[in-house]
Amino acid sequence: MFCIQCEQTIRTPAGNGCSYSQGMCGKSSDTSDLQDLLIYILQGVSSYAALAREVGIIDHEIDTFVPKAFFATLTNVNFDDERIIAYTTQAETFRNRLKAAYEAKCSELSIQAKPMNAPMQLVLGATKPEMLSQALQAVPNRGKDEVHEDIMGLRLLCLYGLKGAAAYMEHARVLEQTSDEVAGEFHQIMAFLGEDSVDADKLFNTAMQIGQLNYRVMAMLDEGETHAFGHPEPTQANTKSVKGKAILVSGHDMKDLELILEQTEGKGINVYTHGEMLPALAYPELKKYPHLVGNYGSAWQNQQKEFATFPGAVVMTSNCIIDPNVGDYSDRIFTRSIVGWPGVTHIIGDDFSEVIAKAESLEGFIYDEIPHLITIGFARNALMAAAPTVIENVKSGAIKHFFLVGGCDGDKQERSYFTDIATQAPADSVILTLGCGKYKFNKLEFGDINGIPRLLDIGQCNDAYSAIQLAIALSEAFECDINELPLTLVLSWFEQKAIVVLLTLLSLGVKNIMTGPTAPAFLTPNLAKVLEEKFGLRNTTTVEADLNRVLNVA
Ligand code: FSO
Ligand code: SF4
């Protein structure tokens, strides 16, 4: 196995990446190899999808399938070999279907079918051992001895960035937001990555193209969420438990939460959000359910402790899942969509009665805790509504700086940096946050500036789209470039969604972003240098030094 896609990858002086029998996340070498083979064959599907488009053929079923299956290989999503194999054999079937359609159309038009790249030609082994034996040709650092390490780093940056975009495409699709243009560009990039380019400029430009593509995808997702559930509104969310039977819904997919709320109405079951589902509590069409009682727990890395003590059923709608056997709750956690863990019940379709029956069979919370309320719901609309007051306060000097501190959480000790920078930011600064990284400080008291809360929770990681809209509005109000605003972005990264959000920001020309707690291990020193020179992108250092630098520059 070789996997280097997330922040917790193994780093040694001899080389970086998880490459032994198991990754740091618990992914076995078999699962990793099967995922590599899946991605490789998906690159073949996309190659045919891109060619088929040239002759006027679009297959929507396949357009949906490819990003979804790619999403299954994102960090902490699917650890179930059988499900990965099922995606892989389905991919081969789809690839052959497109091949046949493309070749038939070519002969109908009397044109020569274009030559096939390697992923288009792979004949999948019939058994798991045969598939595993094919993994070497599919491993993401294939050919590493023949190419410069910077080329490999750029390939991986593109591959992992596109994976993040694929995840958001699937989130958007669930909410009926699809686009033939976006799917076409996605296939074209996926196909390009299957060709193992050695062209550094082309790879770098592709990374920027992925960022731009993801900007459109995040806009689609924003449209899907606000169309389905209304615009988030500032909301006091309870973070303590309420007496009664309980279901906990984690991940990013609010459609699943809505289905669960509908199906539990009047059943005496309380529904809680977890992790990245917290922002759902601010959407009018979700918060209208009185049995959506609040948020339980914190970010993904604490789930083994938190789920173990949750006296109800748990539903994991997307990333991030970790081993449920450790906390001994594998019989009351359920997976959805692309998520998988061997032996855990996977819910297909829209019927959650198994989850409800499980919650009914469990004790639930036996008493009410004293509520602890936090304010959430400052997505695009609420931010825009607050913008005139914010602008006045900037003009009067009451607000001197904005920090966007967001991204992923994780269990590394160094991540206390994000708590410290939020709490040590000067009293005349406003802190915007998004993603599960917010749990490092979102239950603390930050006060307000003339009625504007100093901590504004924008939402999920994909709500970076809302943050960008605010930055654009502020730059228009102050008639300056985004980079001239008194705004500092501090991104905590863990997995590939954060990589693509970073690519989006860079592709929009946002400069001087700080990322931490460590640099991606697939970025070589040369690539890090190029990103610093071009974009001022740098690693976080110490809170004191970083605050000193950004506040004195501003
Ligand atoms: Fe967190 Fe996990 Fe949204 Fe990530 S739950 S770490 S950036 O997957 O997706 O913020
Ligand atoms: Fe290692 Fe991260 Fe890959 Fe897991 S997802 S195998 S921890 S690099």
PDB file of C-alpha atoms and ligand atoms in Angstrom, residues 1 3-10 17-18 22-27 32 75-76 496, ligand 2:
ATOM      1  CA  MET A   1       0.000   0.000   0.000  1.00  0.00           C
ATOM      2  CA  CYS A   3      -1.314   6.378   0.838  1.00  0.00           C
ATOM      3  CA  ILE A   4      -0.252   9.904   1.728  1.00  0.00           C
ATOM      4  CA  GLN A   5      -3.533  11.729   1.367  1.00  0.00           C
ATOM      5  CA  CYS A   6      -4.188  12.977   4.881  1.00  0.00           C
ATOM      6  CA  GLU A   7      -2.502  14.963   7.588  1.00  0.00           C
ATOM      7  CA  GLN A   8      -1.930  11.998   9.893  1.00  0.00           C
ATOM      8  CA  THR A   9       0.034  10.032   7.293  1.00  0.00           C
ATOM      9  CA  ILE A  10       3.140   8.316   8.597  1.00  0.00           C
ATOM     10  CA  GLY A  17       3.287   7.942   3.530  1.00  0.00           C
ATOM     11  CA  CYS A  18       1.433   4.985   5.004  1.00  0.00           C
ATOM     12  CA  GLN A  22      -2.064  -0.572   7.835  1.00  0.00           C
ATOM     13  CA  GLY A  23      -2.401   3.221   7.647  1.00  0.00           C
ATOM     14  CA  MET A  24      -2.578   5.482  10.694  1.00  0.00           C
ATOM     15  CA  CYS A  25      -6.337   5.723  10.135  1.00  0.00           C
ATOM     16  CA  GLY A  26      -6.718   1.963  10.442  1.00  0.00           C
ATOM     17  CA  LYS A  27      -7.089   1.379   6.694  1.00  0.00           C
ATOM     18  CA  SER A  32      -5.897   0.743   0.366  1.00  0.00           C
ATOM     19  CA  THR A  75      -9.949   9.489   4.283  1.00  0.00           C
ATOM     20  CA  ASN A  76     -12.156   7.871   6.929  1.00  0.00           C
ATOM     21  CA  GLN A 496      -8.920  15.986   0.919  1.00  0.00           C
TER      22      GLN A 496
HETATM   23 FE1  SF4 B   2      -2.482   7.023   5.972  1.00  0.00          FE
HETATM   24 FE2  SF4 B   2      -4.221   9.048   5.879  1.00  0.00          FE
HETATM   25 FE3  SF4 B   2      -4.051   7.302   3.897  1.00  0.00          FE
HETATM   26 FE4  SF4 B   2      -5.115   6.592   6.225  1.00  0.00          FE
HETATM   27  S1  SF4 B   2      -5.925   8.098   4.767  1.00  0.00           S
HETATM   28  S2  SF4 B   2      -3.689   5.382   5.013  1.00  0.00           S
HETATM   29  S3  SF4 B   2      -3.782   7.723   7.645  1.00  0.00           S
HETATM   30  S4  SF4 B   2      -2.465   8.732   4.545  1.00  0.00           S
END
